[in-house]
Short mmCIF file of C-alpha atoms in Angstrom, two decimals:
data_model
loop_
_atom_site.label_atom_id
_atom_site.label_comp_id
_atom_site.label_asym_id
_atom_site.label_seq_id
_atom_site.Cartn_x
_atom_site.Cartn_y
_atom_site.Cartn_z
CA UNK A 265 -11.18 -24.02 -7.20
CA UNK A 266 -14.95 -23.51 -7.57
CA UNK A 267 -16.75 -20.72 -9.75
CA UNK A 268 -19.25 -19.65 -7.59
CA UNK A 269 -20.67 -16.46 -9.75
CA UNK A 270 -20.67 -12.71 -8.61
CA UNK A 271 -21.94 -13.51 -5.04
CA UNK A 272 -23.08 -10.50 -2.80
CA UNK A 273 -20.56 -9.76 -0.68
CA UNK A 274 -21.13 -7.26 2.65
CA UNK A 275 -18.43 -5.15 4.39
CA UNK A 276 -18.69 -2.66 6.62
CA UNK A 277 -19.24 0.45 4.83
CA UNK A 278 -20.27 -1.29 1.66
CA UNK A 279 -22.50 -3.71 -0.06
CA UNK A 280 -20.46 -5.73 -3.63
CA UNK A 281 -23.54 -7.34 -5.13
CA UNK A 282 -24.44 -7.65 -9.37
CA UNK A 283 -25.25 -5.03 -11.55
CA UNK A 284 -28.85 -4.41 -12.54
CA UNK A 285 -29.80 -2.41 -15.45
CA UNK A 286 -31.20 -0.20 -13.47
CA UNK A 287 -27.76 0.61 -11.93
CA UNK A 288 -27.17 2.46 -15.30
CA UNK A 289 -28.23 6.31 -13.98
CA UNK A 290 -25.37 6.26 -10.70
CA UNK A 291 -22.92 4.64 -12.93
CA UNK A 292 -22.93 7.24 -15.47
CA UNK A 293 -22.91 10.02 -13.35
CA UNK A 294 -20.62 8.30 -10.64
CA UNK A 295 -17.89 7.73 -12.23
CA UNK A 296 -18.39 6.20 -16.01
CA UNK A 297 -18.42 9.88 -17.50
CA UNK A 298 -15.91 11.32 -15.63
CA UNK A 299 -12.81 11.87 -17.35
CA UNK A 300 -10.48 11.97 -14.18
CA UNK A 301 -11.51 8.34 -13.21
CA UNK A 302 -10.75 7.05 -16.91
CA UNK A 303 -7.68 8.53 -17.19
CA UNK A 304 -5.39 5.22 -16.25
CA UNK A 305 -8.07 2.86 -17.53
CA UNK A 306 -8.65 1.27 -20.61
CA UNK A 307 -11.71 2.76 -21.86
CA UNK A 308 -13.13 6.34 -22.79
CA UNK A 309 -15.28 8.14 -20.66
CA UNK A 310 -19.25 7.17 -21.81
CA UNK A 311 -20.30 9.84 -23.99
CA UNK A 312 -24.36 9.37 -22.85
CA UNK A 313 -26.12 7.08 -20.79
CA UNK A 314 -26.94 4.94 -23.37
CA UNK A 315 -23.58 3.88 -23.22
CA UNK A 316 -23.41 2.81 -20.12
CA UNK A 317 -26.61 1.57 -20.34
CA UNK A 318 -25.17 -1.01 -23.24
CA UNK A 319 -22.21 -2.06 -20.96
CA UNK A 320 -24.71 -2.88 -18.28
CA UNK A 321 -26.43 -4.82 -20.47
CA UNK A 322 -23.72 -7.41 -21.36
CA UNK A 323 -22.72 -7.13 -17.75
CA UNK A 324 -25.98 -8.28 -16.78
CA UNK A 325 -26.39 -11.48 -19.25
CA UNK A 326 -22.41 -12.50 -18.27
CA UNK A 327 -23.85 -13.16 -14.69
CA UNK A 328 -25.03 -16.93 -16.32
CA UNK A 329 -21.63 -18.02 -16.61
CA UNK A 330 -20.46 -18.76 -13.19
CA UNK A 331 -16.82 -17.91 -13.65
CA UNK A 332 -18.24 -13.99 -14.50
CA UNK A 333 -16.93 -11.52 -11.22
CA UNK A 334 -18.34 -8.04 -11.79
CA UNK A 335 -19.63 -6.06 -8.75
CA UNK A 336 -20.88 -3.12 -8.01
CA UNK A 337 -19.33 -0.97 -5.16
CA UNK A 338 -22.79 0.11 -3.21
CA UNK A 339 -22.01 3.07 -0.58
CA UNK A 340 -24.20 1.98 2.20
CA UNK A 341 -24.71 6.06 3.02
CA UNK A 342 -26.75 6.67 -0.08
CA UNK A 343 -27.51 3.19 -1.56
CA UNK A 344 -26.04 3.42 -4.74
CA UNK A 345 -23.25 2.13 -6.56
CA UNK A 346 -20.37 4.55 -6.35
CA UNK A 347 -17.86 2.15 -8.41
CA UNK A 348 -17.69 -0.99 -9.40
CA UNK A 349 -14.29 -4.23 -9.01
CA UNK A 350 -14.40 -6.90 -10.89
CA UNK A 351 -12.02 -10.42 -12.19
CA UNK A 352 -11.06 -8.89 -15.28
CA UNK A 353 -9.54 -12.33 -16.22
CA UNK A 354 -9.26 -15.75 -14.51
CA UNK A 355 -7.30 -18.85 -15.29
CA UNK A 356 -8.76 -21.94 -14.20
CA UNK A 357 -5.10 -24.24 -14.76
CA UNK A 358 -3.20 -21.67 -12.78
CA UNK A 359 -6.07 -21.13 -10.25
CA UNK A 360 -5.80 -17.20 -10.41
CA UNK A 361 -7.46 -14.01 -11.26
CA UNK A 362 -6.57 -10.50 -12.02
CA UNK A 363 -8.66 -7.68 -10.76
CA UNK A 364 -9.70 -4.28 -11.77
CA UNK A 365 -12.06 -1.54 -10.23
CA UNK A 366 -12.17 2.15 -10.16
CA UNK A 367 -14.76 4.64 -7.83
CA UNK A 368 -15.83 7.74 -8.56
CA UNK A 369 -13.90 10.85 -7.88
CA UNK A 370 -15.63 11.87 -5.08
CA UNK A 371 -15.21 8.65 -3.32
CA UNK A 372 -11.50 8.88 -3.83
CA UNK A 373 -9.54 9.36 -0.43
CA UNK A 374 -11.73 7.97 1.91
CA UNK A 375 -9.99 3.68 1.74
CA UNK A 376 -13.37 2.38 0.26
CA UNK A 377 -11.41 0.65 -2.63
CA UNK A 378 -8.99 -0.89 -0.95
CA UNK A 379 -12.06 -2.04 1.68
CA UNK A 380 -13.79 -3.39 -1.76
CA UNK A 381 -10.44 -4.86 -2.57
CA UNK A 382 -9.69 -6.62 0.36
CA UNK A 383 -13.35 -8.53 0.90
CA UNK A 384 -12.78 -10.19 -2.90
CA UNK A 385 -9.70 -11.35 -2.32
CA UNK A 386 -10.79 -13.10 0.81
CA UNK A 387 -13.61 -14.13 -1.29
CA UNK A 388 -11.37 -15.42 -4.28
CA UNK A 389 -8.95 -16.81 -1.63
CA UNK A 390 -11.53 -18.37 1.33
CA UNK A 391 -15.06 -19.31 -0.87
CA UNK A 392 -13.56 -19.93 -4.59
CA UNK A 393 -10.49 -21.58 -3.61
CA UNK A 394 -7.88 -19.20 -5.93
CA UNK A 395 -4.40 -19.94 -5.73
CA UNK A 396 -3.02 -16.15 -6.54
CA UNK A 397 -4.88 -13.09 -6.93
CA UNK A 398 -3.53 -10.50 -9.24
CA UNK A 399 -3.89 -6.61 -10.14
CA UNK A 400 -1.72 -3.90 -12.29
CA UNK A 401 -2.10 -0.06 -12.35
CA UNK A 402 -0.08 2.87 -14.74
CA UNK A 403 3.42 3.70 -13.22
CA UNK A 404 0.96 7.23 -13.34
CA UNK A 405 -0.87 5.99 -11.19
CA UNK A 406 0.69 5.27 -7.70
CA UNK A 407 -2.67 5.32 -5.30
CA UNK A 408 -3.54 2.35 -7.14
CA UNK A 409 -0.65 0.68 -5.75
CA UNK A 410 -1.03 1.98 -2.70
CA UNK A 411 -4.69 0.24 -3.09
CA UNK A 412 -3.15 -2.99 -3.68
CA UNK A 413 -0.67 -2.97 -0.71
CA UNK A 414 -3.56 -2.16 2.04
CA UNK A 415 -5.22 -5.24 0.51
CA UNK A 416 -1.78 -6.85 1.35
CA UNK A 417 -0.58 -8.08 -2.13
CA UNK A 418 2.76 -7.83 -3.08
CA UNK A 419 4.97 -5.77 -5.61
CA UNK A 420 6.74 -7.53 -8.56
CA UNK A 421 7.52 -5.38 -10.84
CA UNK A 422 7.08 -3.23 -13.92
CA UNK A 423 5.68 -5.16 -17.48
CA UNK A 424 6.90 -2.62 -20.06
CA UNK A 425 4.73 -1.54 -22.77
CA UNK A 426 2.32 -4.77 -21.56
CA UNK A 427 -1.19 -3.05 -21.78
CA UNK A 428 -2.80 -0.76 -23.93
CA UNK A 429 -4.39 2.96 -22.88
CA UNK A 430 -7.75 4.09 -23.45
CA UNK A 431 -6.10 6.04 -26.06
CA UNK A 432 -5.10 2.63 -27.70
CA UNK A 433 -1.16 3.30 -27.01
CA UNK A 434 0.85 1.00 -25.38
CA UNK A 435 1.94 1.50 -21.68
CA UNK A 436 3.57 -0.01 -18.64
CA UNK A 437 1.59 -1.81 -15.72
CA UNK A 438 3.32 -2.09 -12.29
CA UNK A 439 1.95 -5.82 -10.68
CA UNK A 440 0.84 -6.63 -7.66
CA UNK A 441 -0.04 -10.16 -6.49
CA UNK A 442 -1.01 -12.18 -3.34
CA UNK A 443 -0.41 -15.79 -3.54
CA UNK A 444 -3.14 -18.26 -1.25
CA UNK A 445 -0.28 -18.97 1.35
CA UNK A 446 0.30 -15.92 2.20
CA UNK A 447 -3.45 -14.76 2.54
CA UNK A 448 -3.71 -17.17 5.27
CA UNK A 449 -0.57 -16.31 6.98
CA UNK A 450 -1.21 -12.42 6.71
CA UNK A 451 -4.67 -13.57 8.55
CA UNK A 452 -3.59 -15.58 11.34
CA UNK A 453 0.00 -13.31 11.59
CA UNK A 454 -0.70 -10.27 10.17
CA UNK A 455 2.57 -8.53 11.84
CA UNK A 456 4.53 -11.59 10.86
CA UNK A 457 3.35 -10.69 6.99
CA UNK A 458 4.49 -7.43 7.19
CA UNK A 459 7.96 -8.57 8.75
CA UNK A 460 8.13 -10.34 5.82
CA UNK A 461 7.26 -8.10 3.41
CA UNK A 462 9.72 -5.72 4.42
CA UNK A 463 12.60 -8.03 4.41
CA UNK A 464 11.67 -9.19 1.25
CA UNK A 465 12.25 -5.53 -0.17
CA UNK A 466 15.42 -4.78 1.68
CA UNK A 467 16.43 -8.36 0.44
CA UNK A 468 15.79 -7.26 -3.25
CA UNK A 469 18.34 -3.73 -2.72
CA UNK A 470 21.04 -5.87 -0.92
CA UNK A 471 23.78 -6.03 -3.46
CA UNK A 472 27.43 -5.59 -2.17
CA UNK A 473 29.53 -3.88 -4.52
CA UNK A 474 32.42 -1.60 -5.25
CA UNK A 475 31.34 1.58 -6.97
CA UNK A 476 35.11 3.39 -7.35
CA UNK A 477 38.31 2.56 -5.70
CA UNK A 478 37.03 5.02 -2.63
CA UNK A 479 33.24 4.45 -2.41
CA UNK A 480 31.67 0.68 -1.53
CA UNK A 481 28.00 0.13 -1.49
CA UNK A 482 24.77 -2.26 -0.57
CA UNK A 483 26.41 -4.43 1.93
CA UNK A 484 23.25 -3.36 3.66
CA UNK A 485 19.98 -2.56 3.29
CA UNK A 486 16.92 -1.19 4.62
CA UNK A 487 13.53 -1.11 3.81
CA UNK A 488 10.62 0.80 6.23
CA UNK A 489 6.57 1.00 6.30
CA UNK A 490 4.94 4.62 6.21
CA UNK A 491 2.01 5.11 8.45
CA UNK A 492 0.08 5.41 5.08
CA UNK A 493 1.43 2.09 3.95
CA UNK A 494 4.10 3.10 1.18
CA UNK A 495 7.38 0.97 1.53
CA UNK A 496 10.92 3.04 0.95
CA UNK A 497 14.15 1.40 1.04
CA UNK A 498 18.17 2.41 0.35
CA UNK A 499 21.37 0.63 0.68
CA UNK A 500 24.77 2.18 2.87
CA UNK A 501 27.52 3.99 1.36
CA UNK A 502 30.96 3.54 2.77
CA UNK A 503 33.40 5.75 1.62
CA UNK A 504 36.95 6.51 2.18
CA UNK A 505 36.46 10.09 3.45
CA UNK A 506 34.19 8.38 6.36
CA UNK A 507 31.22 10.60 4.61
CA UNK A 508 28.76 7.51 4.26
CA UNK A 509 25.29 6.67 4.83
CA UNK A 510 24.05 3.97 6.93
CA UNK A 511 20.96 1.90 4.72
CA UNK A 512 18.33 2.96 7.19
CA UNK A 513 19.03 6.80 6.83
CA UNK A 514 19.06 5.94 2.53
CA UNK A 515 15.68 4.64 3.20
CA UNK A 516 14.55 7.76 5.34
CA UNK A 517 15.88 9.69 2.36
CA UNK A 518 13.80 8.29 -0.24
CA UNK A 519 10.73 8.90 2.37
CA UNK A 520 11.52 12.40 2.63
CA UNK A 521 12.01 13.13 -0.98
CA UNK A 522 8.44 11.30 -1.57
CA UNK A 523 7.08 13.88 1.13
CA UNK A 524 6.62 11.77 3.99
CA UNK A 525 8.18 11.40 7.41
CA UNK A 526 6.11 8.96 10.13
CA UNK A 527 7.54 5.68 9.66
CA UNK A 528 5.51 2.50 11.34
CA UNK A 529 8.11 -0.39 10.62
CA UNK A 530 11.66 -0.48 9.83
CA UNK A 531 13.91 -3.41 9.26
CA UNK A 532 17.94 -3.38 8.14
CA UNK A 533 19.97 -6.63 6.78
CA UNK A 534 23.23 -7.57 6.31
CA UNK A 535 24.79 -9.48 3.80
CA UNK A 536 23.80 -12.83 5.12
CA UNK A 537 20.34 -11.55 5.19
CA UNK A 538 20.08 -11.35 9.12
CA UNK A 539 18.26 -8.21 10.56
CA UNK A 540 20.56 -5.87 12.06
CA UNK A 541 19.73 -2.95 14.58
CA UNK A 542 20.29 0.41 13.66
CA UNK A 543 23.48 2.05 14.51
CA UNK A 544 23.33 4.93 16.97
CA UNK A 545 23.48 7.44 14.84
CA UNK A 546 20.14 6.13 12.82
CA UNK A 547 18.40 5.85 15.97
CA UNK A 548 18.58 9.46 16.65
CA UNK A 549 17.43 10.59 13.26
CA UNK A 550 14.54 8.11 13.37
CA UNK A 551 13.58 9.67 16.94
CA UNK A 552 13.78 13.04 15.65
CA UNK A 553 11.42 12.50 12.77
CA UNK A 554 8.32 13.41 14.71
CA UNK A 555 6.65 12.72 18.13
CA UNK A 556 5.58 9.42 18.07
CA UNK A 557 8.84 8.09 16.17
CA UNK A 558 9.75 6.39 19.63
CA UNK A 559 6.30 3.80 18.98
CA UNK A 560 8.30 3.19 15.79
CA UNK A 561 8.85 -0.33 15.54
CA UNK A 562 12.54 -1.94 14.39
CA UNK A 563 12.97 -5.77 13.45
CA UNK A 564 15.98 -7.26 15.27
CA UNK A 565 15.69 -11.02 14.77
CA UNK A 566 14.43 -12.18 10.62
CA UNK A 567 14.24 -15.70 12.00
CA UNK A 568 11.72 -15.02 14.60
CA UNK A 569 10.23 -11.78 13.76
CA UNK A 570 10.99 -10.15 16.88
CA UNK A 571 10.55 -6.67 16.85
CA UNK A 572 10.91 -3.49 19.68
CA UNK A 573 9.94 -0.48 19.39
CA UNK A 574 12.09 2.24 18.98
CA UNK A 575 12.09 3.67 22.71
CA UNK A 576 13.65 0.62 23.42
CA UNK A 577 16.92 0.95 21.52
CA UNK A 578 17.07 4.67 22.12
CA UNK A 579 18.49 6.10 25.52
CA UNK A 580 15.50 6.98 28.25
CA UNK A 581 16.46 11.00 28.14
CA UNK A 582 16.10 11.34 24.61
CA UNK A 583 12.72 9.20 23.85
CA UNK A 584 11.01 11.17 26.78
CA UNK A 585 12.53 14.31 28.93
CA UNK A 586 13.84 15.86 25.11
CA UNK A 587 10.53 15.25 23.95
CA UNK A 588 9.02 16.35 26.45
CA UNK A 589 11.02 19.47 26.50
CA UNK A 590 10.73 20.29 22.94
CA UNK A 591 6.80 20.35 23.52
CA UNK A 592 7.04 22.93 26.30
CA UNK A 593 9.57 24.95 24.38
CA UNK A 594 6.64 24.97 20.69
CA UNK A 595 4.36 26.83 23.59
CA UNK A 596 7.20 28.98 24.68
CA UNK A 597 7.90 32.42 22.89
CA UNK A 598 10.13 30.44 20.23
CA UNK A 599 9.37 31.66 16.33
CA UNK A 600 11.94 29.83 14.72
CA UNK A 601 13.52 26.15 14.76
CA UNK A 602 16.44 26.98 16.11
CA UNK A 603 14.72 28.95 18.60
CA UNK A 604 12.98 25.81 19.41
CA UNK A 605 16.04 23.46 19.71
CA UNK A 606 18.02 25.99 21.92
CA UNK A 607 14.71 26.35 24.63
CA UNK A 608 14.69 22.58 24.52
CA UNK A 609 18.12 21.98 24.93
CA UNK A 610 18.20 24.37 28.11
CA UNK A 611 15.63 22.76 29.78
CA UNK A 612 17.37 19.40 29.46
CA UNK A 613 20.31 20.90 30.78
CA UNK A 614 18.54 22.01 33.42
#
């Protein structure tokens, strides 16, 4: 690895560069005063400018030391810094850094920190030759995470009681991490890195085991990618009253509990870790889950990634005439669901 110093860095919506003391006015009134954007960090809002103005200050002179990473996050739109990401803490034997940011609260929302995100790791990873990049947020906290994944990094798991609050209590901190392998393969194969993300979590669930003398579990699992990039996954249920669950419908469980329902990637595996296509039953509760569930795709090979999507497993009349159908019945005189389903399943009929 080489130290190369907080080095400008230009993406398409925003500008990383230093700090200058100047910088001091936006930050406060960004985000450094703002008690919502401190509230899973480790420091107090700034009482006054002056504050700030101090932090700046040591900020500034750190920029000598060529292993110091602290950028501000410039919104092109108004040309001022709007947040600031920096290496909170690098390890020169391991080759690795851990990273922090935060944006002001009216920048939240709109994927500017995971853009921010995203262009240092490729600098850590391409220019300064890091072996693993690293970030944490509060179990509180989840859009950080969320963060993390659309920069591509990876869950391990929750340290407990491993940092400290602004309050100066101890807390948890979920990790993320991205090692320099798999950087490179997400870049030349990004759908291939995804694959193998997802197996990786159904993987982790995929425990066989008996749970009573009637009820057998995790023989299979299933993990599945959200449209907005969360990752859900669930294990069967086989029971002796033939009232089970298959793993992918577990998964679309957990999904709907968290309040979403458009699913981008699914994968199930058995117990030698092969992928396994969904049983008939799952692939008409995946098509039902909304209009464009039949672009959906499902992983049916883990050796070579191959993957179809969802219209391809499911039979021709019900990923287009019933969809088809129930659009023309929602414009119909239909006020209820079941209203809906009836009109729809007439005109199929028909």
């Amino acid at each position: 690895m080489k130290h190369l110093g907080t080095k400008t860095i230009e993406t398409e919506r925003l500008l990383l560069r230093p700090f200058r003391p100047e910088d001091a006015g936006a930050m406060y009134r960004n985000w450094a005063s703002s008690e919502a954007v401190c509230r899973f960090l480790t420091w107090l809002p700034h009482a006054d400018v002056h504050v700030t103005e101090q932090i700046l200050a040591k900020w500034c002179a750190s920029y000598k030391d060529p292993a110091s990473y602290q950028w501000a996050i410039v919104w092109k739109e108004n040309g001022e810094p709007i947040g600031s990401i920096a290496a909170v803490e690098t390890d020169d034997q391991t080759a690795s850094a851990s990273v922090g940011y935060c944006i002001g609260q009216d920048f939240w929302g709109k994927g500017i920190t995971a853009e921010a995100l995203k262009a240092v790791v490729a600098f850590f990873f391409e220019e300064v030759g890091l072996h693993s990049v690293r970030a944490c947020h509060a179990p509180g906290n989840p859009r950080s995470g969320r963060v993390m994944r659309k920069a591509g990094m990876f869950l391990e798991g929750t340290r407990r009681a491993a940092g400290i609050t602004n309050r100066g209590t101890p807390c948890d901190q979920v990790w993320y991490s991205l090692l320099r392998e798999e950087y490179f393969r997400q870049k030349e194969h990004p759908d291939t890195a995804i694959w193998e993300a997802l197996h990786a979590r159904a993987m982790a669930v995929l425990n066989a085991r008996a749970v009573s003398p009637f009820v057998d579990a995790g023989s299979v699992a299933a993990a599945l990618l959200t449209r907005s990039g969360n990752i859900y996954v669930g294990v069967c249920m086989d029971t002796a009253c033939s009232l089970g669950m298959c793993a992918e419908r577990s998964a679309v469980a957990s999904m709907l509990t968290h309040g979403e329902s458009q699913i981008a990637k699914i994968v199930a595996v058995s117990a030698d870790g092969k992928a396994v296509a969904p049983c008939g039953a799952c692939r008409e509760l995946l098509m039902q889950l909304d209009r464009d569930s039949k672009d959906m795709e499902v992983l049916l090979d883990s050796d070579s990634w191959r993957a179809v999507p969802l219209k391809e497993l499911a039979p021709d009349w019900w990923g287009a005439k019933r969809f088809e159908a129930f659009e023309a019945a929602e414009t119909a005189d239909c006020n209820s669901s079941a209203q809906v389903c009836a009109q729809a399943a007439r005109t199929v009929r028909t």
